[in-house]
Amino acid sequence: MHPQLYRSLYRIRRVEEEIARIYPTDRIKSPVHLSIGQEAVSVGVCAALAPEDVVFGTYRGHAMYLAKGGDLKQMLAELYGKATGCARGKGGSMHLIDPAAGVLGTSAVVGTTIANAVGYAYALRYRKSSALVANFFGDGATEEGVFAESLNFAVLKRLPVLFICENNRYAIHTRQDRRQGLPDICGRARAFGLPAECIEDNDVLRLYERVQAVAPAVRAGAGPYFFEVMTYRWREHVGPGHDFHLGFRNEDEVQPWVEADQVRRLAEMIDADTRARIEEDVEAEIAAAVAFAEESPWPEPAELYTDVFQEGPECPVPLPH
Amino acid sequence: MHPQLYRSLYRIRRVEEEIARIYPTDRIKSPVHLSIGQEAVSVGVCAALAPEDVVFGTYRGHAMYLAKGGDLKQMLAELYGKATGCARGKGGSMHLIDPAAGVLGTSAVVGTTIANAVGYAYALRYRKSSALVANFFGDGATEEGVFAESLNFAVLKRLPVLFICENNRYAIHTRQDRRQGLPDICGRARAFGLPAECIEDNDVLRLYERVQAVAPAVRAGAGPYFFEVMTYRWREHVGPGHDFHLGFRNEDEVQPWVEADQVRRLAEMIDADTRARIEEDVEAEIAAAVAFAEESPWPEPAELYTDVFQEGPECPVPLPH
Amino acid sequence: MSGAASPLTARRPRFTVGERVLSYVEAVREAADQEMARDPSVIVFGLDVDDPKAIQGTTRGLAAKYGPERVFGTPLSEDAMTGAAIGMALAGLRPIHVHIRMDFLMLAMNQLVNVAAKSRYMYGGRVALPLVVRAMIGKSWGQGAQHSQGLYSFFMHVPGLKVVAPSTPYDAKGCLIAAVRDDNPVIYVEHRLLHFQKGPVPEAPYAVPPGRARVTAAGDDITLVGISFMQVECLRARHYLADVGIRAEVLDPIWLSPLDLDTILASVARTKRLLVVDNGWTCCGAGAEIIARVIERTQGEQEVRVRRMGFAPVTCPTTPALERLYYPDGRTIAAAARDLVEGRPTGWLPDERPDLRDIEFRGPF
Amino acid sequence: MSGAASPLTARRPRFTVGERVLSYVEAVREAADQEMARDPSVIVFGLDVDDPKAIQGTTRGLAAKYGPERVFGTPLSEDAMTGAAIGMALAGLRPIHVHIRMDFLMLAMNQLVNVAAKSRYMYGGRVALPLVVRAMIGKSWGQGAQHSQGLYSFFMHVPGLKVVAPSTPYDAKGCLIAAVRDDNPVIYVEHRLLHFQKGPVPEAPYAVPPGRARVTAAGDDITLVGISFMQVECLRARHYLADVGIRAEVLDPIWLSPLDLDTILASVARTKRLLVVDNGWTCCGAGAEIIARVIERTQGEQEVRVRRMGFAPVTCPTTPALERLYYPDGRTIAAAARDLVEGRPTGWLPDERPDLRDIEFRGPF
Ligand SMILES: Cc1ncc(C[n+]2csc(CCOP(=O)(O)OP(=O)(O)O)c2C)c(N)n1
Ligand SMILES: Cc1ncc(C[n+]2csc(CCOP(=O)(O)OP(=O)(O)O)c2C)c(N)n1
Ligand SMILES: [Mg+2]
Ligand SMILES: [Mg+2]
C-alpha cells in the first residue's frame, strides 16, 4: 500500500509545485487554491475508496480530484482555460469535475457541496448501491448553516456519507478560534448523532486505516461517519506564494507540519528503487500533462453559448394543442 | 408572584379562546396560530424579565406579545386589520410588534428572528446596556441553518441572549423524531458552547425560577443561555379548531398536558377572591379590547403607500453637485 | 366553476363536451402520479408533502402508493434540501421539491442560483440536472408580507433555469409532466387561488413543453398578457371590456423562461396595444422584460402602445382594506386597458359583475 | 489613471485643478472612516473586514482605529450575520455589512428580501432599518460562475430596499455616506475593477443622495446608460463613436432604486436613442426596467429607439477565450450604438485604441 500512497502524495505535491512554478507566466489565468501540505487528507481517504464511490469537494480541490483518479491532463488544460479541460475551460481550478472517476463536483461557494453530497448519497441508497459519498470541506464551511442542515438530514436518513473536515485552522487569514465560539467540530457532529473522530497531525496512514475500517458499515446502511483531519496549509490561501509576511500567522507555526510532512514520511517508508521509479513516472506524466495543456486549443467562440441547458430529443409525448 | 403569573396565564388563555370564538364570524381575516396550551413558556420567561428587556418570537406570538406587556387592544385591532392595530393593520397576527413593551418582532418565516435577536443583543452589549434579549422559537426552527449560525455567533461574542425553544413536539403535523436524526435540542445547543437545560412538563414556576436564576449572569456578560421547554399545542397548527381528526396525533396524547394545565394549576395556588378579581379584570379588559377592535376604523386607502421607507429630513450635508 | 357556463371558459384549449374536468390540485397530483408510475427515478419531497393536508392535496396519496423512499417530508432545512435535490439530480434521480410558499425559496437561492443554474455550464456540459422546484404564491386572508410574493422574475434573470407558471388545470398537468421530463432545473410556479380552478384535463399523460404561449381568448383591440393568477383577472377584464365594445385578446405565456415572444408579437401586430399584468412587482419584473423585448422587435416597423400592471410597489399588507388595493383585478385591468385603447385617461372603472366575482377564499391559511 | 490625460475624465464632476485624487478603494475607506468618526452607532463587519487584505483595502485601518467591537470579521454565516445586522439596525445601530462577492448574497436573500425589505411596512412604520450591505461584483482572471454575478436587479425588484452602484471614487464616497445616513436598507454595489479607478474626491464629507443620476459626458446623437463598471465601458464607447462622428451622451444612474428617470428622459428627448448597458444579465434586469419606463413615458409623444446590452445569457465562463465574449466592452457598445443611430446593422466594429485599453487585472483573485 505504501508505494500507492506515496505515488498519490508525491504526484499531488509535484503538480501543485508545478502550477506554482508556471503561475507567474500568467498562462494560468485562474485563481488557484493549492493543497500543498494538505495532500494527506485526500490521499488517505481516497486510497480507501472504491472506484464507484463518489467525492464532492471545494475550490481547494486539486488534491481530491487527483487522489480520486481525476484526469491530470484535463485538469491542467482546465487551469489553462483550454477546450480540452475537464470542464472544457468553462470552470477553471475551482470547478474541477470528472464523472468517470467519481469526482462529482467542487464549488467556489463555501459549504454548498455538503448538501449536494448528501443528496447524491440519498440517490445511492435509493438505488441500493453499495457505493458511498466522501465529502471534503474546510473548517470554515462548518460555520455555514448548510453544514448543520445537511448533517441532520444525513443522520435522519442514515445515508452513506463520509464527511471529511479538512481542518487547516484558518479560513483565509482568520483562525478557527476567532470564528467559532466552541472550536470543537467533532463535538458538533456528534450532537447531530454522527460518530465522529479527529485524526491529529495529518496522519495519512492512520486516516487510511480508519476510513477502511468504517467504510463497510457506512456502505451497509449504518449511517454517515464524520472525520475531522487536522492539517495545515503551507502556502497562501489563493495563489502560488506564501503569506507569512502578512503577519496573521507566524512562520514557525508551519514548522511542525513541515517536519511531519507526509510526502517525505512515505518516501522514507519505501525502498529507493520503487521510489525512484514512482518519481520518474510522475515527473514524466506531469511534463506530458503540462505540454498537453500548453498545446491544446482554446474553446471556439461558439462554445460560449453551449452547455446552458441539456436539450434532449423533442418531448416524445403527443401534444394535443 | 403567583397572582401575577396567574393573571398573565389566564389572560392569554382567554384572549386565545376569545379569538377562536370570534373566528368563525370571519371578522378576523388573518391566519391565527394559537398558543393555547403553551402559555406557560412565554409567561414563565417574561415574568422574570425587566421592562427594558426585549423579546423576538414567531407567527405563534400572541402569548409572547401579551406576556411581555404588548397592548391587547392594539393586538386585537391588528387581527381585525384595523388602523388602530399595533402594525396599523399591515402585519396581522403573524407580525405583532410593540416597541414600547420591548416586543421587537415576530416573523412568519421560521427561524428568521433568531438571528435578529442575536444582532439586537450585540447592540445592547455594544451600548453597555444591562438589558437582555429573550428569543422564542419552535422545535422545528432548530432545523434551519440560521439556528446553528446564530448560536455560534452568540457564543463567540458572549451576547446577552436567552434562547427559548418551545418544544411542542410538532412542526405542523410532523413529529420531531421524523425531522431530527438525533432529537436532542439541548445537546446541539451545548455543542455550540451554550449552557442548556430542558424544562419538562411545561412547568411555569420552574421556568420562572430558572430564568430568574440565570438572567443576572447573562446580563453581566457571561454569554447566552439556552432553555428547551417541553410543551404542547392543544389546537390545530393554524386556525381556531382542533386537528385530532387528521389522525397524525392521537387525542390521548394531549391528556397529560391538559391535566397538568398551568392555568388551572396556578388558579388553585391562589385564594378564591384574588382569583375572582383577576378573572373579572381580565374579562372586562378583553371585552373592551374586542369592542375597540370592532369599532376601530379601517386604514385609509392612502395608507397602502406609507411605511415603505423611513424618510427623514433631506440629507443635512451640502451637495457639491 | 364548470366549463360552458363560466365566462372564463375561453381558457380551455379545444373543449369537447363530456371531457373530463379536474381541479388544478387534482391535475398537479395526477401529473406527479403518472410520472412516478412511468419512471422510478421520479421522487417527491419537501416540507409536509406526506402530511394529512398533502400540500393542498397536490401530493395526496403519493406516499401511500410509492412509499416513504420516494415521497417524504423533510426537516425545516430549505437550503440543504435544495442542495440535496441537486445532488439527487446529479445522480440521475428526477426530484420534485415542493415548497408551500414561494417566499421560502429565498432560503434556497444559493443552491438554485449559484449551483443548480450553473452546474451544467461550469462543468462543461458533463452533468445534467433534471430538477423540478414547485413553489406556491399565496394570496388573501392575511397572507401578508412573507406569504404572498411572486418572485419568478428572479429565476427568469438567471441563465440555466427554466420557469413555468401554468394557470389552468390543463397546463398544470402538462407543464408538470414537461418539467419532470426536462433534463434541466425548472421552477414550477403555482398560485394558491389557482388551485381551486377547474377545467378539462385529458387522462392520458401529455406535455405542455417549454416555449409555447397560448391565446386564451381572441380579440383585435388590445393584447392582455396575464401571468399566473393574473391570467384569470385578465379574462375577467376581457368581459368588462366587451361590455364597452372593446375586444381584448388574452395571452397566457405559460412558460416564462424560455419565453414565447413570437405569439405575443403576432398578437400585438394586430392589436397594436399591449398590457402585461404581472403576478408580482413590476420593477425588473416579467412585464418589463416582455415590453422591452416587444419594443426592441417592433420599433421602427409598427407603433405599439404598452403598459404594465402588477402588485403595488409596497410590501403586501394583511388588512383586507388595503390588500384589495394592492392587487390588480379584472376591473382595474379593464380600466387600464380601455385607457390604453382610447389613448387617454377615461376615468372609467366598471362596476363589479356578480358572475365575475373572485373566488371565495376562506382561511385560516 | 490620473485625471486630465485620461479619456475617461468626463466622469469627473466639476474638476478643479489641484483637487485631491483618490482611488475608489480609498474613497470607500474614507467614507466609512468619516461616518464612524461622526457617529458611534456606525459599525462595520463581515467576513475578513479585519484581516490583512482588508477587503481590497476598503476597510484598512478601521479595526485598529475603532476597535474590535465596531469593526470585526465574522464566522462564515452570511444568513445569520445578515439577520444579526437587521437586529442591530432595529436597536439603532447603523451597520455596514460587507461581502467580498455579490454572489454570496444568495445566502442572505431570506433576511434581505423577507425581513429587511419588509420590516418597516409589516410593522406599520414602528421600526426603521438603517442598514448598508456592501457587495462586490467580480470580473476576469477566472472568477467564473460563482464570483462574477451582478444581481442588483433582484434588489430593485423588491419594495423596501434601496440600491446604489457608484462607478467613480467621487460617488463611491458620497453614496456610501448617503447610504449610511439613510434610515433604510441600502444595497451598495461595488465592482472589483472599479476599485482601481482614480478620481477627484473632496476631503470633507458629502452625500450623493438617492434618486439622482449624473450626465457624465454630453452628446446629442444617442444616450448611453452604463451601470456600475459598464459606465467605464460606455465612456470608452463614446470615444470610439466620436472617431466616426457620433456624439454620445453618457449617463450614470448611480442610484438604481430609487431611479432618477427624469434625467434619462431629458437626455432621450434630445437624442431619441437609448442604449442601456447592464452589468449583469438583461432578462428582467435594470435595462429592461429603464427601457420599459422610458417607453411608457415617451410613447405617443416622441419616437425613441431603444436597445439593451449586458452579459451574454449564459453562465460566466472562466477561460479568457470565452470570458472576453461574455462581457460588453467599449468596442461592442460602440458598434451597437452606431447601429442604433444609423437604424441599420452597419457591421462596424472599431479597432482597439491603446489609450482605451481595459485596466490590467492580474490574479490570483
Ligand atoms: C459562502 C461563501 N462565503 C465566503 C466566501 C469567501 N471565502 C472563500 S474561501 C473562504 C475560507 C474558507 O475556509 P475553509 O472552509 O476552512 O477552507 P480552506 O480555504 O481553509 O480550505 C472564504 C471565507 C465564499 N467563497 N463563500
Ligand atoms: C422557512 C419556512 N419554512 C416553512 C414554513 C412553513 N411552516 C410554518 S410553521 C411551520 C412549523 C414550524 O414548527 P415549529 O418551529 O416547531 O413551531 P410551532 O408551529 O410548532 O410553534 C412550518 C414548516 C415557514 N413558515 N417558513
Ligand atoms: Mg480552513
Ligand atoms: Mg413545534
PDB file of N, CA and C in Angstrom, chain A residues 74-113:
ATOM      1  N   GLN A  74      -6.488  16.706 -18.268  1.00  0.00           N
ATOM      2  CA  GLN A  74      -7.686  17.549 -18.356  1.00  0.00           C
ATOM      3  C   GLN A  74      -7.709  18.603 -17.260  1.00  0.00           C
ATOM      4  N   MET A  75      -7.129  18.278 -16.118  1.00  0.00           N
ATOM      5  CA  MET A  75      -7.104  19.249 -15.029  1.00  0.00           C
ATOM      6  C   MET A  75      -6.222  20.431 -15.397  1.00  0.00           C
ATOM      7  N   LEU A  76      -5.033  20.151 -15.876  1.00  0.00           N
ATOM      8  CA  LEU A  76      -4.127  21.252 -16.222  1.00  0.00           C
ATOM      9  C   LEU A  76      -4.682  22.051 -17.401  1.00  0.00           C
ATOM     10  N   ALA A  77      -5.253  21.341 -18.368  1.00  0.00           N
ATOM     11  CA  ALA A  77      -5.849  22.053 -19.502  1.00  0.00           C
ATOM     12  C   ALA A  77      -6.976  22.966 -19.002  1.00  0.00           C
ATOM     13  N   GLU A  78      -7.680  22.522 -17.977  1.00  0.00           N
ATOM     14  CA  GLU A  78      -8.767  23.331 -17.419  1.00  0.00           C
ATOM     15  C   GLU A  78      -8.208  24.604 -16.781  1.00  0.00           C
ATOM     16  N   LEU A  79      -7.119  24.450 -16.048  1.00  0.00           N
ATOM     17  CA  LEU A  79      -6.497  25.636 -15.432  1.00  0.00           C
ATOM     18  C   LEU A  79      -6.007  26.609 -16.499  1.00  0.00           C
ATOM     19  N   TYR A  80      -5.587  26.066 -17.618  1.00  0.00           N
ATOM     20  CA  TYR A  80      -5.118  26.912 -18.726  1.00  0.00           C
ATOM     21  C   TYR A  80      -6.283  27.524 -19.506  1.00  0.00           C
ATOM     22  N   GLY A  81      -7.499  27.014 -19.234  1.00  0.00           N
ATOM     23  CA  GLY A  81      -8.658  27.528 -19.960  1.00  0.00           C
ATOM     24  C   GLY A  81      -8.799  26.971 -21.360  1.00  0.00           C
ATOM     25  N   LYS A  82      -8.285  25.778 -21.554  1.00  0.00           N
ATOM     26  CA  LYS A  82      -8.302  25.188 -22.879  1.00  0.00           C
ATOM     27  C   LYS A  82      -9.542  24.316 -23.121  1.00  0.00           C
ATOM     28  N   ALA A  83      -9.849  24.106 -24.391  1.00  0.00           N
ATOM     29  CA  ALA A  83     -11.036  23.335 -24.774  1.00  0.00           C
ATOM     30  C   ALA A  83     -10.957  21.882 -24.322  1.00  0.00           C
ATOM     31  N   THR A  84      -9.739  21.432 -24.047  1.00  0.00           N
ATOM     32  CA  THR A  84      -9.547  20.036 -23.625  1.00  0.00           C
ATOM     33  C   THR A  84      -9.650  19.860 -22.104  1.00  0.00           C
ATOM     34  N   GLY A  85      -9.985  20.939 -21.402  1.00  0.00           N
ATOM     35  CA  GLY A  85     -10.086  20.864 -19.948  1.00  0.00           C
ATOM     36  C   GLY A  85     -11.252  20.001 -19.497  1.00  0.00           C
ATOM     37  N   CYS A  86     -11.204  19.584 -18.242  1.00  0.00           N
ATOM     38  CA  CYS A  86     -12.247  18.686 -17.719  1.00  0.00           C
ATOM     39  C   CYS A  86     -13.613  19.370 -17.757  1.00  0.00           C
ATOM     40  N   ALA A  87     -13.636  20.695 -17.771  1.00  0.00           N
ATOM     41  CA  ALA A  87     -14.897  21.427 -17.910  1.00  0.00           C
ATOM     42  C   ALA A  87     -14.868  22.260 -19.188  1.00  0.00           C
ATOM     43  N   ARG A  88     -14.088  21.791 -20.169  1.00  0.00           N
ATOM     44  CA  ARG A  88     -13.971  22.479 -21.463  1.00  0.00           C
ATOM     45  C   ARG A  88     -13.558  23.945 -21.300  1.00  0.00           C
ATOM     46  N   GLY A  89     -12.852  24.241 -20.221  1.00  0.00           N
ATOM     47  CA  GLY A  89     -12.363  25.599 -19.992  1.00  0.00           C
ATOM     48  C   GLY A  89     -13.375  26.525 -19.351  1.00  0.00           C
ATOM     49  N   LYS A  90     -14.529  26.006 -19.044  1.00  0.00           N
ATOM     50  CA  LYS A  90     -15.596  26.877 -18.524  1.00  0.00           C
ATOM     51  C   LYS A  90     -15.642  26.951 -17.006  1.00  0.00           C
ATOM     52  N   GLY A  91     -14.877  26.094 -16.330  1.00  0.00           N
ATOM     53  CA  GLY A  91     -14.967  26.049 -14.868  1.00  0.00           C
ATOM     54  C   GLY A  91     -13.712  26.475 -14.133  1.00  0.00           C
ATOM     55  N   GLY A  92     -12.556  26.210 -14.728  1.00  0.00           N
ATOM     56  CA  GLY A  92     -11.316  26.598 -14.077  1.00  0.00           C
ATOM     57  C   GLY A  92     -10.994  25.767 -12.853  1.00  0.00           C
ATOM     58  N   SER A  93     -10.019  26.235 -12.106  1.00  0.00           N
ATOM     59  CA  SER A  93      -9.488  25.497 -10.957  1.00  0.00           C
ATOM     60  C   SER A  93     -10.525  25.216  -9.874  1.00  0.00           C
ATOM     61  N   MET A  94     -11.514  26.091  -9.759  1.00  0.00           N
ATOM     62  CA  MET A  94     -12.471  25.951  -8.651  1.00  0.00           C
ATOM     63  C   MET A  94     -13.645  25.025  -8.961  1.00  0.00           C
ATOM     64  N   HIS A  95     -13.723  24.559 -10.227  1.00  0.00           N
ATOM     65  CA  HIS A  95     -14.872  23.723 -10.592  1.00  0.00           C
ATOM     66  C   HIS A  95     -14.438  22.462 -11.318  1.00  0.00           C
ATOM     67  N   LEU A  96     -13.448  21.788 -10.747  1.00  0.00           N
ATOM     68  CA  LEU A  96     -12.958  20.545 -11.348  1.00  0.00           C
ATOM     69  C   LEU A  96     -14.031  19.462 -11.259  1.00  0.00           C
ATOM     70  N   ILE A  97     -14.091  18.668 -12.294  1.00  0.00           N
ATOM     71  CA  ILE A  97     -15.066  17.576 -12.308  1.00  0.00           C
ATOM     72  C   ILE A  97     -14.537  16.448 -13.185  1.00  0.00           C
ATOM     73  N   ASP A  98     -14.842  15.218 -12.813  1.00  0.00           N
ATOM     74  CA  ASP A  98     -14.528  14.067 -13.650  1.00  0.00           C
ATOM     75  C   ASP A  98     -15.473  12.927 -13.288  1.00  0.00           C
ATOM     76  N   PRO A  99     -16.663  12.948 -13.888  1.00  0.00           N
ATOM     77  CA  PRO A  99     -17.676  11.934 -13.539  1.00  0.00           C
ATOM     78  C   PRO A  99     -17.143  10.514 -13.690  1.00  0.00           C
ATOM     79  N   ALA A 100     -16.294  10.296 -14.686  1.00  0.00           N
ATOM     80  CA  ALA A 100     -15.773   8.940 -14.907  1.00  0.00           C
ATOM     81  C   ALA A 100     -15.010   8.448 -13.684  1.00  0.00           C
ATOM     82  N   ALA A 101     -14.372   9.360 -12.990  1.00  0.00           N
ATOM     83  CA  ALA A 101     -13.596   8.985 -11.805  1.00  0.00           C
ATOM     84  C   ALA A 101     -14.390   9.163 -10.511  1.00  0.00           C
ATOM     85  N   GLY A 102     -15.652   9.568 -10.636  1.00  0.00           N
ATOM     86  CA  GLY A 102     -16.457   9.764  -9.429  1.00  0.00           C
ATOM     87  C   GLY A 102     -16.223  11.103  -8.766  1.00  0.00           C
ATOM     88  N   VAL A 103     -15.574  12.015  -9.488  1.00  0.00           N
ATOM     89  CA  VAL A 103     -15.403  13.378  -8.952  1.00  0.00           C
ATOM     90  C   VAL A 103     -16.605  14.186  -9.438  1.00  0.00           C
ATOM     91  N   LEU A 104     -17.566  14.380  -8.542  1.00  0.00           N
ATOM     92  CA  LEU A 104     -18.843  14.918  -8.992  1.00  0.00           C
ATOM     93  C   LEU A 104     -19.049  16.387  -8.778  1.00  0.00           C
ATOM     94  N   GLY A 105     -18.113  17.033  -8.112  1.00  0.00           N
ATOM     95  CA  GLY A 105     -18.309  18.458  -8.024  1.00  0.00           C
ATOM     96  C   GLY A 105     -17.468  19.144  -6.988  1.00  0.00           C
ATOM     97  N   THR A 106     -17.128  20.398  -7.334  1.00  0.00           N
ATOM     98  CA  THR A 106     -16.350  21.261  -6.460  1.00  0.00           C
ATOM     99  C   THR A 106     -16.940  22.655  -6.642  1.00  0.00           C
ATOM    100  N   SER A 107     -17.065  23.386  -5.554  1.00  0.00           N
ATOM    101  CA  SER A 107     -17.754  24.674  -5.622  1.00  0.00           C
ATOM    102  C   SER A 107     -16.932  25.793  -5.027  1.00  0.00           C
ATOM    103  N   ALA A 108     -17.127  26.990  -5.559  1.00  0.00           N
ATOM    104  CA  ALA A 108     -16.411  28.162  -5.069  1.00  0.00           C
ATOM    105  C   ALA A 108     -17.204  28.891  -3.982  1.00  0.00           C
ATOM    106  N   VAL A 109     -18.401  28.418  -3.712  1.00  0.00           N
ATOM    107  CA  VAL A 109     -19.204  28.990  -2.631  1.00  0.00           C
ATOM    108  C   VAL A 109     -19.103  28.017  -1.457  1.00  0.00           C
ATOM    109  N   VAL A 110     -18.499  28.482  -0.391  1.00  0.00           N
ATOM    110  CA  VAL A 110     -18.177  27.598   0.728  1.00  0.00           C
ATOM    111  C   VAL A 110     -19.425  26.882   1.264  1.00  0.00           C
ATOM    112  N   GLY A 111     -19.297  25.572   1.424  1.00  0.00           N
ATOM    113  CA  GLY A 111     -20.352  24.793   2.062  1.00  0.00           C
ATOM    114  C   GLY A 111     -21.348  24.149   1.120  1.00  0.00           C
ATOM    115  N   THR A 112     -21.443  24.662  -0.101  1.00  0.00           N
ATOM    116  CA  THR A 112     -22.536  24.209  -0.972  1.00  0.00           C
ATOM    117  C   THR A 112     -22.511  22.721  -1.278  1.00  0.00           C
ATOM    118  N   THR A 113     -21.308  22.148  -1.457  1.00  0.00           N
ATOM    119  CA  THR A 113     -21.299  20.743  -1.885  1.00  0.00           C
ATOM    120  C   THR A 113     -21.642  19.777  -0.752  1.00  0.00           C
TER     121      THR A 113
END
